[in-house]
Every structure is written in structure tokens, then in C-alpha cells.
Amino acid sequence: PIYKNVHREVAPPLPEYFPLAAGANGPDEFPPVPLWNRPPAKHVPESTRLYLGFTRFWPLLQQVVVSYIAAGWPPEDIYVIENTGTFDANKRGLLTVQNPFYLDYHRLTRIFGVNVITTPSLQTFAQLQNLYLSEAINDNLTHYFWSHMDIAVTSHEDRQDPFKSFYMRAVDVVRQTQSPDYEEKWAQYFFAYDWLTLVNVEAFAAIGGWDSMVTYYGTDCDMYSRLAMNDYKSPIADAGMIYDVTTSVDDLEIFFRRVPKDKSKAANSTDDKEAKQSRDTSISRAGSNNSSIPSLSDGYLASTEEDELGGRGFLELKETLNQIQEEKKSDKYRNSWQLRQNGGEGEPYYVDPDGFEKALQMIIEVGTKVNEEKWGHKGCDIKGAGLKEGDQWKLCDKGYEDSCDLLQSGQSYNCPYIMNEVEPQLDNLNEYIYDQRFPFRDGKGSKAALEGAAREHRRAKGEKVAEGEYERAHGRNGPSRGSNAAQFYRRNVVSSEQTQGRGIQQDSSNPKLFTNRAMARIRLRSFDTCIDDCSRAINLDPQDIMKPFFLLAQAQLALRHPNEALQSALTAYEKCLQTNSSSTRAVCSLVLQAKKEKWEVRERERVRARDELFREVEMLLREHAQEEMERSWEAEDEEEIEESRRKVERKVEELQNLFAIADQEGMQRRTVPDWMIDNISFAVMHDPVVTKTGNSYERSTLLEHLRRSPTDPLTREPLTVDELRPNLALKEACELFLRENGWAVDW
């Protein structure tokens, strides 16, 4: 056999992220939960079981467990699902901390007081979800929570209206679903997407659970789409702050909010900060075998006291978790934390870490392909693509998109299912065609008429399309191909204008006829008449769709009326948002162009005024120098005359430099700040909106993205239009920057 040349550097040993727990001998030596987060002494009547799946990287599992306990979740309700494939090796303490599958079974069960269930073999994400569901069914639970392990949670300590812990807010959601007045057909509640999820057992069981053939990525798309197809809702809920993290804080003690007694009253003093740093240094990242590790029996509780609700400790914790979350956002691989341990060779059930990762990625890829084959569709927008429950595995062999392409190109492809999906498109096209080609007639057209009108619509898109039509009509080597194509295009536009004109003669009260003629006239660059037609269309129906305002803005821009164009473009933009139009992005571009033109008018005026001032000051300077030179001439002093001339030139040069320095600020601001750039189109933003994950995008480009795929473009989490919120502060900042820097539109 031929072996690979494998050289692997073993990562350094992991530090101890919770020295207090490492020095504890039992739950009595575990730091107490902050008083304001402490759960009721008697358990609430509602079940609050929480499942946490674990496969790799112990520090993140420990952190999420600690954060839930510190936020008030009863430890006895937390169930860690040990999904390592190492059987009882962790329970018996046979794995070392550098083994990717290591977890501290003793600490979880005896110190933290949580439950650990070990799977009989390594489960995929879908299989793990079905295990949660199966456990809940076997225990007669109506609901349960599950959470990712690469998160950390805190209560809303900055919200005291009145204050409730993370846990009690989650309980409130459970109580809401069990209220007699609650009628919504719900499947799950998302807390910050599915980082924490409340599951309705009945709903998930009703649609058959998770598809275990779709192993990892895509299985949530499949499940959530099937829930939506069966009219189950997935509302959003809020229990507290949930941070998406990639590593652990240096010392998990910070979650329990203890401060030194002798310094608690001087939270903002330098001495207090130095004492805190000294204390942190003495216990941070120590190994579990370090004899200096403090324990509660060493007087820890006697020397510390509880921080205040929303106090300094909360602000420190919040800042630290925000920093870790930002690190994960900037991580190219996002889940690189899964690869930080590669030891354990020679230990029971050892698996080569590189081989494990490679096999995992292969399984993920296969699962994704299974989901695509199952639905005949790529992406997460399964329901949005028009698919419904019962369509699984019934699509054509070549796939949904390929079949549609064949149909639209006129080729024969025997697929009754796809034909049923295309027919409604033809019905919609019929309405459009009769508006465009035969606006003064009623009734339905034949399929041949529809196809002919569709070709006419495509030709009207521009000379490039017309060139292709001309080539098909006369061959690639036809005479004067380029010029004839342009004439061919113009003849069609003129014909369209005349057609709309005849329609107006028969029905001058139809605003669509004026809008359609305006469209033809703007292509013919007849801007004045285009404005007339747009005005007529708007007067006939002020509540009409955005098209006449869109055309009006284009014509006004062409005639150098940027102020009027901006108002028209903004009106068109508002109407696009009201109707969720697919033209929103094009209208947004027009708004930005109008803003640029408006800035350029002001900029030209500013430059003209600056130049006039420069010439005026220069003229005064030279007149003054001329008087000095004339006095020198009277004295007939050649050297003085020459010195006066040089002095004038130096002063003029200094004047030029002064004006250049005065204008230097404007010259330097030729860089657009990162916060103005849309992460989808990479253009400047005009109307930014923020998603539930805190990312901001240009509204028009995000709406266009959501039509294709209802997911967050960066995190790929499900996202709907209703979940968008205007980012007013960012919008105001963008408008201010564009008012002063209109050039940025073309950045």
C-alpha cells in the first residue's frame, strides 16, 4: 500500500476555562446563580426540558451549559446529548482534553447537575433532532426546547420593565401556547432563529419528523418548508440575549457576576479595575491539575458579593460576548472551532480528526444532493418555489430548473407536473401582453399570440436583443448587421408608440396607455412628450403602480431637473415597497442617481464660486503688485523690479496652495465608509434595513434576494420580509454623507 505523507502538528493543550469548577468537589462548591436570575424554588408547573447536542469541542459545550444555568435554567432540566460515538469512554474518564470528542462527564453531572444521554452511535443532525423528538414522545411531553452548543445566553438585564430572567421569559412563551385563548397552529418558536427553539411535539410528529436522509445542511430547509406547507407557523420569541460564538470566554466565572466585597462600591475606580485584573490573572486559563485553583471552600464566597442587576459585570460580559460573536462573523469558515482539537491518538474509539472532517463534509454534500433531488430544487426557498406537500420525489428526472428551461425554449419535454406549474405563468403573461400590445382590446389571446407578443416584449428590451432577432432573421452574415439591427429596434419602438397612440384615441381615460406610450417615448429620447404622458397617467390614476413615476424621474433627469427627478423617484420607490415590486432595485438605483445629479449641481456651483473667488483675489493681488512695480520703475531699480515680480509669483503660488488646502477635505473624502456599503450589491445604501441577526442591507437588494431565497444572505438563516426593520440611524447617516458626497453613488 502507498500511504499519504501526513504531517500533523498537534494543537497545544486547551486551557482551563472554569478554574472554580475544576477545584469544586460537588454542587455545593459551584458558584450560586445571580439572585435576579435564580429559578423558583419550586419548579414551575410547565415542563422546560432543554436538549443540547454535543459532538466536538468541550469548551463551547461547557460555556453554553454554564450560561443557561447562570441565566436561570434549572440544571435538572438540561439534557446534554453526548453524540461522540465513543460509547462510555467519557463517563469512565478514558479520553484526554485534547481529544475532539472529550467532555468532562463528572463536571457536567456532579458539579453542574445536568443530565447526560449518550447516543449508541454517531448521529447526523437530522437523526439527533429525531432523537430529541423520540425522547419527548416517550416521556409524554407536549413540547421541549433544543439549542445549539456554539452559543451563549444572558438575560435582558438592561430591560427592567419589569425584569424577568432568560428562563422565566422562555416559560412565558410556553404558557402562552398553553393558554385556552391561544388558537395559532404553531410548530415551533424561534429565539434568535433556531439557536434556541421551542418545539411543538404534535406538529413535528404529524408531518413525520425530520428526514434523516437529508443529513445536515438542508434538513432544516426541508423540515421548515414542510411545516409551512401544512400551515404550521414558526413565530419569533424573545427570552434574552443569544450570542453566536466561536470560543469560550477566558473564565466562565464572569457569568455568575461575583465582585470583590471590598471593591464593590468603587466599580469605576482604577484600583478596582487593577484588583479585578489581578484576580482574573490568578485564576485564568489554569490547568485542572493546578494546586492554586480556588474553590468555594477557600473562602471565595466570603470574599465576594453579588454584582448589581445590569451592573459593571453585566457590561463586561456583554462586551466580551459581542467581541467573540464578531470574531465568528469575520471567520471565513464560521465553524472553524470544530477543528481546534486533533489529539487523542491511542485512546479508545480514536478517529483520525482530518479523516473525520473529510468524511463529515462528504456526508453533508450527499445529504444536500438528496434534498435537491427530493424537491427538484436547489436552495432553501422550497415553498416559495411553488412546491407543496406531496411533491417530494415526483419531479422530472432532469430536475425542476432544467425542465423549465426546456419548456421556455420551446423544446419538447414530457413532464406533466412541470407543465402544470408553467401554465399559471402563461396566464399572467396574457394579461401583461394585452396591456402592452393590444391595450384597447378585451379578451384572451391564443398561445401563438402570446408567444408573438412575448417576442415583441423581449425585442423592446434593447438593441442587443434586437441584434439577435435581426441575426435570426437574416443570418449571421447579413448586410450591415449592426446598423440594421439598430434601425430594426427603432422601428419596433416607433411602432409601439403608434400602437399606444391608437389605443389612446379610442380610450383616453386609460392611464396604462399613457404609461406605455411614455415608455416608448423615453426610448426614443423624446423626454418632453414622455413627461406629458407620465403626468396624464398620474392624473388619471394617482394611486396607480410606480411605473409612470419611474419613467417621469428618468425623463426629468435627462432634462437636467434633478430636484424634480428625486421627488418622482422617491414616490416610485415608495410604491414599489407597497406592492413588493420586483423593480425595487432598479428604482433604488434611480433614486441614488438623482441624488448624485443633485449633488453635482451643487458641486458645480461650489467650484464655480470657488474659482470666481480665486480669480478675484488673484486679480487684487496682481493689481497691488503692479502698483509696487510701478514705484520701482520710477526709482529705476532693476533688482527691486525683479524681486517684486518674484514676490508676486510667490504670493500667487501661496494663494493657489491655500485654496488647494481649503478644498483638500473634499478631495480626500473620495472613499466610501464600509458602513455605507450593501453586503449584497456592494453599492452604497439608500434605504438600509436590519435583519434579526443584526446585519444591515439595502432594502431593494435584500427584497430581490428574498424573492429568490428567503434566507439571510450572510448567515443563511430563514428570513422573511416581515422580519426586516428600517435602520433609521444608518439611513440618516447615509443621506448626510450623500448630500455632501454625491460622487459616492458611482463608487
XYZ file of C-alpha atoms in Angstrom:
747
model
C 0.000 0.000 0.000
C 1.014 3.600 -0.645
C 0.491 5.920 2.314
C -0.147 9.609 2.269
C 2.605 11.854 3.524
C 0.723 13.143 6.551
C 2.344 15.635 8.907
C 0.100 16.965 11.621
C 1.072 19.413 14.315
C -0.831 18.624 17.475
C -2.563 21.735 18.811
C -1.421 22.928 22.245
C -3.425 21.687 25.234
C -6.660 23.522 25.879
C -6.621 25.899 28.845
C -8.976 25.542 31.770
C -11.851 27.946 31.112
C -13.567 27.443 34.503
C -10.991 27.149 37.315
C -13.648 27.349 40.038
C -15.414 24.279 38.653
C -12.100 22.468 38.284
C -11.474 22.952 42.011
C -15.001 22.005 43.105
C -15.808 18.691 44.731
C -19.592 18.887 44.486
C -22.546 21.099 43.535
C -22.289 22.973 46.843
C -18.986 24.421 45.642
C -20.480 25.669 42.390
C -20.965 29.488 42.219
C -24.558 30.483 43.009
C -26.841 31.733 40.258
C -27.338 35.529 40.494
C -30.333 36.305 42.676
C -32.297 38.036 39.892
C -31.877 35.014 37.588
C -32.485 32.326 40.189
C -35.350 29.977 39.172
C -38.302 29.476 41.538
C -37.523 27.223 44.493
C -40.436 25.050 43.439
C -40.276 24.116 39.757
C -42.795 25.855 37.518
C -45.747 23.611 36.532
C -44.652 23.650 32.887
C -42.028 21.267 31.542
C -38.887 23.101 30.380
C -36.658 20.309 29.148
C -33.728 21.616 27.100
C -31.654 19.405 24.771
C -28.057 20.333 23.917
C -26.335 18.198 21.288
C -22.564 17.679 21.561
C -20.075 16.082 19.192
C -16.829 18.089 19.380
C -15.060 20.858 21.330
C -15.752 20.699 25.063
C -15.064 24.422 25.862
C -18.134 25.565 23.917
C -20.390 22.914 25.458
C -19.244 23.905 28.954
C -19.855 27.583 28.175
C -23.385 27.118 26.834
C -24.345 24.926 29.822
C -22.931 27.460 32.292
C -24.618 30.379 30.524
C -28.039 28.678 30.616
C -27.639 27.820 34.325
C -26.489 31.355 35.170
C -29.486 32.728 33.218
C -31.842 30.764 35.467
C -32.427 27.480 33.618
C -32.782 24.648 36.171
C -29.805 22.276 35.721
C -32.048 19.222 36.139
C -33.957 20.310 33.000
C -30.834 20.434 30.829
C -30.067 17.282 28.838
C -26.680 17.071 27.125
C -26.830 14.560 24.272
C -23.323 13.139 24.014
C -23.128 12.381 20.312
C -19.438 11.458 20.086
C -19.558 7.822 19.042
C -17.188 6.927 21.914
C -19.740 4.953 23.951
C -18.880 5.184 27.696
C -15.293 6.415 27.277
C -16.074 9.896 28.637
C -18.099 8.521 31.523
C -15.129 6.360 32.512
C -12.647 9.228 32.032
C -10.681 7.480 29.291
C -10.298 10.475 26.935
C -7.918 13.396 27.354
C -8.878 17.043 26.996
C -7.164 17.389 23.603
C -9.331 14.645 22.097
C -12.017 16.350 19.941
C -14.712 14.101 21.469
C -13.745 14.759 25.085
C -16.249 16.081 27.601
C -15.994 16.239 31.379
C -18.784 13.841 32.346
C -18.066 14.222 36.056
C -18.260 18.027 35.930
C -21.490 18.041 33.936
C -23.364 15.606 36.133
C -21.885 16.049 39.632
C -20.833 19.707 39.651
C -23.236 21.375 37.206
C -26.073 18.939 37.974
C -27.233 18.426 34.352
C -28.205 15.174 32.618
C -26.098 13.364 30.006
C -27.571 10.933 27.475
C -25.065 9.033 25.322
C -26.111 8.044 21.808
C -25.350 4.454 20.754
C -23.510 5.723 17.667
C -22.581 8.974 15.977
C -25.783 10.680 14.762
C -26.255 13.214 11.977
C -28.017 16.493 12.710
C -31.334 15.137 11.376
C -31.005 11.928 13.397
C -30.190 13.931 16.512
C -33.324 16.016 16.022
C -35.400 12.850 15.715
C -33.785 11.600 18.935
C -34.995 14.745 20.747
C -38.463 14.176 19.315
C -38.451 10.479 20.216
C -37.363 11.168 23.810
C -40.131 13.757 24.179
C -42.769 11.368 22.795
C -41.615 8.536 25.071
C -41.809 10.850 28.089
C -45.260 12.179 27.091
C -44.005 15.746 26.638
C -46.121 18.165 24.629
C -43.145 20.418 23.966
C -39.405 20.776 24.543
C -36.545 23.170 23.898
C -33.371 22.461 21.959
C -30.318 24.636 21.450
C -27.082 24.793 19.526
C -23.921 24.445 21.601
C -21.926 27.240 19.917
C -23.912 29.990 21.629
C -24.036 31.771 24.983
C -27.083 33.366 26.609
C -27.749 36.153 29.099
C -30.871 37.762 30.495
C -32.007 41.196 29.365
C -30.529 42.949 32.389
C -30.732 46.264 30.567
C -34.525 45.830 30.326
C -36.335 46.220 33.617
C -39.981 46.723 32.659
C -40.289 44.629 34.848
C -37.213 42.431 34.742
C -37.561 38.715 34.045
C -34.767 36.202 33.718
C -33.968 34.448 30.446
C -35.553 31.291 31.822
C -38.784 32.921 33.009
C -39.230 34.683 29.653
C -38.943 31.284 27.966
C -41.514 29.903 30.424
C -43.853 32.769 29.477
C -43.767 31.617 25.847
C -44.683 28.070 26.904
C -47.568 29.426 28.962
C -48.751 31.487 26.025
C -49.020 28.374 23.827
C -50.970 26.559 26.554
C -53.439 29.360 27.135
C -57.098 28.491 26.314
C -57.244 31.646 24.177
C -54.254 30.636 22.063
C -55.512 29.488 18.658
C -52.457 29.693 16.390
C -51.412 26.475 14.665
C -47.782 26.593 15.746
C -44.905 24.225 15.184
C -42.021 25.989 16.889
C -40.913 29.270 18.396
C -37.562 30.638 17.272
C -35.417 32.526 19.776
C -32.807 34.231 17.548
C -33.532 31.820 14.675
C -33.015 28.235 15.903
C -30.151 28.975 18.275
C -32.829 28.208 20.838
C -36.094 26.636 19.690
C -39.318 25.652 21.434
C -40.812 22.622 19.647
C -44.452 21.520 19.462
C -44.180 17.713 19.589
C -47.590 17.143 17.983
C -46.767 19.307 14.945
C -43.401 17.677 14.214
C -44.793 14.187 14.693
C -47.771 14.977 12.426
C -45.566 15.559 9.385
C -43.301 12.583 10.022
C -40.372 14.124 11.865
C -37.052 15.063 10.308
C -35.893 13.434 7.078
C -32.814 11.509 8.229
C -31.701 11.058 4.609
C -31.034 14.806 4.466
C -28.198 14.656 6.934
C -27.052 18.158 7.854
C -27.373 21.369 5.836
C -30.701 21.372 4.051
C -32.547 19.201 6.528
C -33.817 22.304 8.335
C -34.934 23.764 4.998
C -36.822 20.537 4.295
C -38.445 20.378 7.740
C -39.408 24.036 8.000
C -40.767 24.043 4.436
C -42.933 21.011 5.129
C -44.241 22.658 8.284
C -45.162 25.771 6.304
C -46.794 23.673 3.578
C -49.023 22.162 6.261
C -49.964 25.638 7.552
C -47.891 25.425 10.719
C -46.469 28.722 11.946
C -42.989 29.379 13.331
C -43.285 32.626 15.329
C -40.357 34.584 16.741
C -39.928 34.922 20.504
C -37.503 36.723 22.802
C -36.099 35.395 26.062
C -32.854 37.333 26.286
C -29.549 37.878 24.535
C -28.238 34.940 22.478
C -24.689 35.222 21.134
C -23.348 33.147 18.256
C -19.801 32.375 19.411
C -16.703 30.539 18.266
C -14.738 30.250 21.519
C -15.136 30.438 25.277
C -14.609 33.458 27.483
C -11.368 33.242 29.451
C -13.097 32.466 32.743
C -16.711 31.310 32.957
C -16.958 32.731 36.460
C -17.945 36.011 34.766
C -21.428 34.564 34.112
C -22.107 34.365 37.865
C -21.375 38.043 38.469
C -19.352 37.966 41.696
C -17.294 41.026 42.631
C -14.786 41.534 45.498
C -16.543 42.807 48.584
C -14.007 45.494 49.407
C -14.190 46.945 45.885
C -17.861 46.575 45.018
C -18.641 50.180 45.880
C -15.919 51.554 43.624
C -16.856 49.952 40.339
C -15.423 52.733 38.221
C -12.156 53.312 40.099
C -8.737 52.417 38.709
C -7.880 50.471 41.865
C -10.961 48.300 41.349
C -10.039 47.528 37.772
C -6.489 46.617 38.788
C -7.790 44.357 41.539
C -10.156 42.641 39.102
C -7.336 42.151 36.580
C -5.085 40.742 39.327
C -7.815 38.343 40.458
C -8.523 37.271 36.880
C -4.824 36.684 36.217
C -4.516 34.442 39.244
C -7.246 32.065 38.036
C -7.386 32.472 34.246
C -6.587 29.592 31.957
C -5.040 27.449 34.679
C -4.851 23.707 34.154
C -7.207 21.445 36.061
C -4.267 19.983 37.992
C -3.070 23.371 39.255
C -2.947 23.377 43.060
C -3.584 27.138 43.110
C -7.070 26.787 41.652
C -9.510 28.480 44.037
C -12.583 26.737 45.354
C -15.653 27.981 47.187
C -14.405 26.270 50.328
C -11.321 28.530 50.284
C -13.438 31.494 51.269
C -14.415 32.570 47.750
C -17.980 33.399 48.752
C -16.806 35.154 51.904
C -14.527 37.445 49.911
C -17.014 38.271 47.143
C -20.550 39.507 46.807
C -23.149 39.649 44.085
C -22.925 42.354 41.437
C -25.901 44.620 40.824
C -28.572 43.863 38.213
C -27.275 45.408 34.977
C -24.076 46.421 36.754
C -20.462 46.555 35.704
C -20.155 42.782 35.482
C -23.048 42.623 33.022
C -21.470 45.296 30.827
C -18.147 43.430 30.835
C -19.841 40.141 29.965
C -21.892 41.748 27.204
C -18.822 43.412 25.686
C -16.800 40.173 25.817
C -19.538 38.095 24.168
C -20.051 40.747 21.494
C -16.345 40.614 20.659
C -16.403 36.822 20.378
C -19.506 36.999 18.194
C -17.814 39.497 15.868
C -14.814 37.161 15.614
C -17.111 34.401 14.430
C -18.745 36.680 11.854
C -15.327 37.501 10.403
C -14.267 33.837 10.416
C -14.169 32.720 6.791
C -15.105 29.164 7.770
C -17.544 30.185 10.549
C -17.348 26.800 12.338
C -13.558 26.519 12.438
C -13.886 25.904 16.197
C -14.726 22.295 15.307
C -11.143 21.748 14.148
C -9.237 23.076 17.174
C -8.615 19.673 18.782
C -6.702 16.942 16.988
C -5.219 14.806 19.749
C -6.315 11.555 21.347
C -4.332 9.110 19.232
C -4.135 5.740 21.005
C -7.245 6.417 23.106
C -10.426 4.282 22.899
C -12.505 4.763 19.765
C -9.891 7.107 18.281
C -10.776 8.598 14.906
C -8.287 10.481 12.754
C -9.531 14.125 13.062
C -8.707 15.035 9.465
C -10.392 11.885 8.202
C -13.417 12.578 10.386
C -13.767 16.099 8.981
C -13.376 14.882 5.391
C -15.971 12.133 5.887
C -18.315 14.620 7.552
C -18.106 17.022 4.627
C -18.811 14.162 2.198
C -21.900 13.162 4.201
C -23.058 16.797 4.268
C -22.655 17.055 0.492
C -24.578 13.836 -0.112
C -27.389 14.996 2.180
C -27.623 18.294 0.312
C -27.879 16.472 -3.012
C -30.567 14.175 -1.586
C -32.620 17.230 -0.632
C -32.184 18.753 -4.096
C -33.239 15.500 -5.723
C -36.155 15.116 -3.317
C -37.627 18.505 -4.211
C -36.126 19.004 -7.660
C -34.987 22.389 -6.434
C -31.803 23.997 -5.157
C -31.897 26.339 -2.211
C -33.985 26.822 0.896
C -36.999 28.537 -0.705
C -38.843 25.261 -1.356
C -42.327 26.536 -0.613
C -41.515 29.854 -2.266
C -40.711 27.977 -5.472
C -44.354 26.889 -5.690
C -43.843 23.375 -4.329
C -46.295 21.756 -1.943
C -46.655 18.787 0.368
C -46.844 15.610 -1.734
C -44.470 16.865 -4.438
C -41.484 15.062 -2.883
C -39.716 12.731 -5.305
C -42.284 13.424 -8.052
C -40.331 15.848 -10.182
C -38.809 15.069 -13.556
C -35.562 13.166 -13.688
C -33.640 16.112 -15.129
C -34.697 18.418 -12.320
C -37.057 21.304 -11.941
C -34.914 24.080 -13.397
C -33.741 22.082 -16.419
C -37.315 21.137 -17.284
C -38.491 24.738 -17.092
C -35.627 25.872 -19.289
C -36.571 23.283 -21.924
C -40.207 24.330 -21.876
C -39.435 28.019 -22.098
C -37.079 27.421 -25.023
C -39.864 25.647 -26.914
C -38.279 22.174 -26.846
C -40.368 19.104 -26.206
C -40.088 17.582 -22.757
C -42.714 15.216 -21.418
C -43.285 16.277 -17.844
C -46.943 16.873 -16.909
C -46.017 18.104 -13.430
C -43.861 20.922 -14.755
C -46.480 21.896 -17.341
C -48.967 22.411 -14.537
C -46.515 24.801 -12.885
C -45.858 26.760 -16.098
C -49.461 27.282 -17.170
C -50.196 29.935 -14.494
C -47.164 31.844 -15.782
C -48.757 31.941 -19.247
C -52.000 33.274 -17.756
C -50.102 36.109 -16.057
C -48.240 36.807 -19.273
C -51.555 37.020 -21.152
C -52.708 39.949 -19.005
C -49.404 41.738 -19.491
C -49.355 41.216 -23.241
C -52.803 42.662 -23.826
C -51.842 45.707 -21.787
C -48.741 46.170 -23.904
C -49.671 45.108 -27.436
C -53.463 45.329 -27.631
C -54.426 47.790 -24.873
C -57.738 48.772 -26.487
C -58.996 45.196 -26.869
C -60.521 42.771 -24.400
C -60.409 39.015 -24.224
C -57.844 36.267 -24.148
C -55.300 35.553 -26.826
C -54.167 32.299 -28.340
C -50.896 30.640 -27.386
C -49.399 31.750 -30.700
C -50.416 35.346 -29.986
C -48.870 35.132 -26.555
C -45.607 33.808 -27.946
C -45.514 36.513 -30.587
C -46.212 39.221 -28.063
C -43.544 37.807 -25.754
C -41.009 38.067 -28.549
C -42.057 41.671 -29.123
C -41.610 42.386 -25.425
C -38.139 40.861 -25.470
C -37.173 42.903 -28.535
C -38.187 46.076 -26.722
C -35.574 45.485 -24.052
C -32.779 46.949 -26.151
C -30.661 46.920 -29.254
C -28.688 43.905 -28.105
C -31.824 41.758 -28.136
C -32.886 43.337 -31.428
C -29.494 42.432 -32.864
C -30.154 38.796 -32.008
C -33.609 38.990 -33.637
C -32.070 40.508 -36.761
C -29.411 37.816 -36.846
C -32.038 35.086 -36.675
C -33.998 36.739 -39.475
C -31.087 37.469 -41.843
C -28.284 35.174 -40.728
C -25.018 35.973 -39.016
C -23.527 37.421 -42.219
C -26.498 39.624 -43.086
C -25.767 43.062 -44.623
C -24.852 45.938 -42.257
C -25.782 43.830 -39.282
C -25.148 46.407 -36.547
C -26.794 49.439 -38.156
C -29.742 47.421 -39.462
C -30.271 45.954 -36.002
C -30.432 49.440 -34.519
C -32.921 50.503 -37.206
C -34.889 47.313 -36.581
C -35.042 48.179 -32.863
C -36.100 51.782 -33.532
C -38.840 50.726 -35.959
C -40.294 48.451 -33.292
C -40.255 51.196 -30.675
C -41.877 53.674 -33.086
C -44.472 51.026 -33.927
C -45.155 50.517 -30.226
C -45.623 54.284 -29.746
C -48.080 54.423 -32.647
C -49.987 51.413 -31.285
C -50.407 53.082 -27.903
C -51.476 56.292 -29.671
C -54.267 54.484 -31.480
C -55.368 52.989 -28.197
C -55.488 56.464 -26.595
C -57.696 57.720 -29.431
C -60.210 55.016 -28.578
C -59.918 55.252 -24.775
C -58.267 58.391 -23.438
C -59.262 57.555 -19.849
C -56.956 54.530 -19.564
C -53.780 55.538 -17.645
C -51.910 52.413 -18.764
C -51.988 53.590 -22.365
C -50.229 56.833 -21.466
C -47.700 54.940 -19.336
C -46.927 52.516 -22.163
C -46.517 55.345 -24.686
C -44.247 57.160 -22.232
C -42.107 54.038 -22.112
C -41.754 54.085 -25.887
C -41.060 57.822 -25.961
C -38.302 57.635 -23.372
C -36.587 55.024 -25.539
C -36.902 57.427 -28.460
C -35.370 60.124 -26.203
C -38.456 62.287 -26.579
C -38.290 63.383 -22.959
C -40.705 66.334 -23.027
C -43.531 64.260 -24.510
C -42.654 61.427 -22.123
C -43.195 63.817 -19.193
C -46.564 64.840 -20.653
C -47.698 61.217 -20.909
C -46.499 60.402 -17.382
C -48.345 63.419 -15.995
C -51.540 62.349 -17.786
C -51.226 58.796 -16.415
C -50.678 60.074 -12.866
C -53.613 62.494 -13.090
C -55.913 59.741 -14.331
C -54.932 57.380 -11.513
C -52.772 58.870 -8.726
C -52.821 55.536 -6.862
C -51.510 53.617 -9.872
C -48.363 51.498 -9.742
C -44.958 53.118 -9.716
C -44.189 52.899 -13.465
C -45.273 56.431 -14.530
C -43.297 57.954 -11.637
C -40.293 55.815 -12.594
C -40.429 56.968 -16.232
C -41.071 60.554 -15.159
C -37.938 60.561 -12.995
C -35.844 59.232 -15.887
C -37.104 61.929 -18.239
C -36.574 64.675 -15.656
C -33.025 63.502 -15.082
C -32.348 63.512 -18.816
C -33.547 67.137 -18.954
C -31.272 68.061 -16.006
C -34.005 68.595 -13.416
C -32.525 66.566 -10.524
C -34.706 68.021 -7.741
C -37.935 67.071 -9.513
C -36.424 63.739 -10.585
C -35.537 62.870 -6.998
C -39.113 63.503 -5.806
C -40.539 61.360 -8.621
C -38.029 58.573 -7.978
C -38.787 58.561 -4.243
C -42.514 58.309 -4.979
C -41.835 55.376 -7.313
C -39.702 53.759 -4.611
C -42.461 54.059 -2.005
C -44.968 52.479 -4.380
C -42.526 49.637 -5.071
C -42.329 48.885 -1.359
C -46.124 48.977 -1.035
C -46.578 46.425 -3.812
C -43.398 44.392 -3.166
C -42.424 45.051 -6.776
C -39.528 43.219 -8.397
C -38.413 46.594 -9.826
C -37.467 47.962 -6.399
C -33.748 47.642 -7.012
C -33.900 49.483 -10.358
C -35.921 52.279 -8.772
C -33.463 52.464 -5.879
C -30.621 52.925 -8.384
C -32.577 55.765 -9.967
C -33.034 57.430 -6.552
C -29.284 57.303 -5.991
C -28.627 58.657 -9.487
C -30.972 61.575 -8.830
C -29.163 62.295 -5.570
C -25.866 62.262 -7.425
C -27.146 64.670 -10.078
C -28.463 66.957 -7.344
C -25.058 66.914 -5.658
C -23.279 67.595 -8.938
C -25.380 70.723 -9.474
C -24.352 71.972 -6.037
C -20.764 70.882 -6.623
C -20.546 72.736 -9.942
C -21.908 75.843 -8.248
C -19.412 75.453 -5.406
C -16.481 75.033 -7.793
C -17.643 77.978 -9.889
C -17.928 80.176 -6.789
C -14.532 78.974 -5.572
C -12.913 79.727 -8.952
C -14.508 83.159 -9.083
C -13.215 83.945 -5.596
C -9.741 82.744 -6.545
C -9.670 84.866 -9.691
C -10.929 87.896 -7.756
C -8.288 87.567 -5.007
C -5.577 86.859 -7.585
C -6.572 89.952 -9.554
C -6.401 92.130 -6.401
C -3.022 90.637 -5.549
C -1.623 91.356 -9.001
C -3.059 94.902 -9.001
C -1.326 95.550 -5.687
C 1.926 94.092 -7.046
C 1.615 96.179 -10.184
C 1.477 99.325 -8.062
C 4.659 98.278 -6.237
C 6.410 97.519 -9.514
C 5.432 100.919 -10.925
C 7.059 102.579 -7.924
C 10.188 100.508 -8.574
C 10.186 101.589 -12.190
C 10.113 105.233 -11.077
C 13.201 104.524 -8.995
C 14.771 102.700 -11.977
C 15.879 99.872 -9.702
C 16.132 96.709 -11.868
C 16.795 94.367 -8.919
C 13.808 95.701 -6.995
C 11.602 95.307 -10.069
C 12.694 91.681 -10.474
C 12.224 90.994 -6.753
C 8.701 92.481 -6.925
C 7.884 90.193 -9.851
C 9.152 87.114 -7.981
C 7.237 88.183 -4.871
C 4.008 88.394 -6.888
C 4.502 84.906 -8.316
C 5.278 83.501 -4.859
C 2.127 85.084 -3.439
C 0.025 83.730 -6.306
C 1.542 80.305 -5.729
C 0.826 80.576 -1.977
C -2.732 81.613 -2.808
C -3.158 78.553 -5.005
C -1.805 76.368 -2.211
C -4.187 77.942 0.290
C -7.175 77.255 -1.951
C -5.943 73.723 -2.518
C -5.638 73.172 1.246
C -9.102 74.666 1.786
C -10.508 72.190 -0.728
C -8.327 69.324 0.457
C -11.021 67.900 2.735
C -13.370 67.459 -0.206
C -10.594 65.879 -2.257
C -9.680 63.439 0.483
C -13.211 62.152 1.066
C -13.198 60.059 -2.061
C -13.503 56.855 -0.057
C -16.899 55.486 0.892
C -17.005 54.227 4.511
C -17.605 50.499 4.947
C -20.818 51.043 6.898
C -22.447 52.533 3.781
C -21.780 49.503 1.583
C -24.503 46.933 0.955
C -23.237 43.371 1.511
C -25.221 42.034 -1.462
C -24.682 44.519 -4.292
C -21.593 46.227 -2.793
C -23.146 49.579 -3.733
C -23.903 52.451 -1.387
C -27.115 52.127 0.623
C -30.078 54.451 0.259
C -32.743 52.747 2.412
C -30.997 50.282 4.776
C -32.903 47.685 6.762
C -31.631 45.469 9.562
C -32.334 41.742 9.986
C -32.902 39.819 13.201
C -29.207 38.815 13.177
C -28.147 42.464 13.249
C -26.907 42.668 9.654
C -27.898 45.693 7.535
C -28.613 45.606 3.814
C -30.057 47.892 1.156
C -33.808 47.200 1.234
C -34.224 46.803 -2.525
C -31.372 44.319 -2.985
C -32.433 42.312 0.067
C -36.044 42.137 -1.186
C -34.751 40.887 -4.528
C -32.629 38.284 -2.745
C -35.586 37.148 -0.609
C -37.678 36.537 -3.731
C -35.059 34.017 -4.805
C -34.177 32.615 -1.408
C -35.919 33.549 1.883
C -32.675 33.420 3.872
C -30.240 35.893 5.399
C -27.526 36.395 2.714
C -24.698 36.133 5.260
C -25.888 33.598 7.834
C -28.225 31.615 5.505
C -30.867 31.562 8.254
C -34.562 31.738 7.245
C -35.671 35.331 6.799
C -38.957 36.927 5.737
C -39.904 40.453 4.704
C -41.945 40.871 7.890
C -38.788 40.422 9.971
C -37.000 43.424 8.413
C -36.760 46.671 10.335
C -35.637 50.068 8.978
C -32.202 51.090 10.197
C -33.112 54.753 10.721
C -29.802 55.846 12.218
C -27.833 54.303 9.356
C -30.254 55.759 6.798
C -29.790 59.257 8.222
C -26.002 58.817 8.161
C -26.114 57.624 4.529
C -28.304 60.566 3.481
C -25.979 63.039 5.184
C -22.911 61.531 3.501
C -24.574 61.516 0.069
C -25.690 65.130 0.443
C -22.061 66.138 0.864
C -20.507 63.476 -1.386
C -22.786 62.762 -4.317
C -19.886 61.200 -6.211
C -20.228 58.191 -3.861
C -23.211 56.898 -5.871
C -20.788 55.641 -8.547
C -18.396 54.112 -6.022
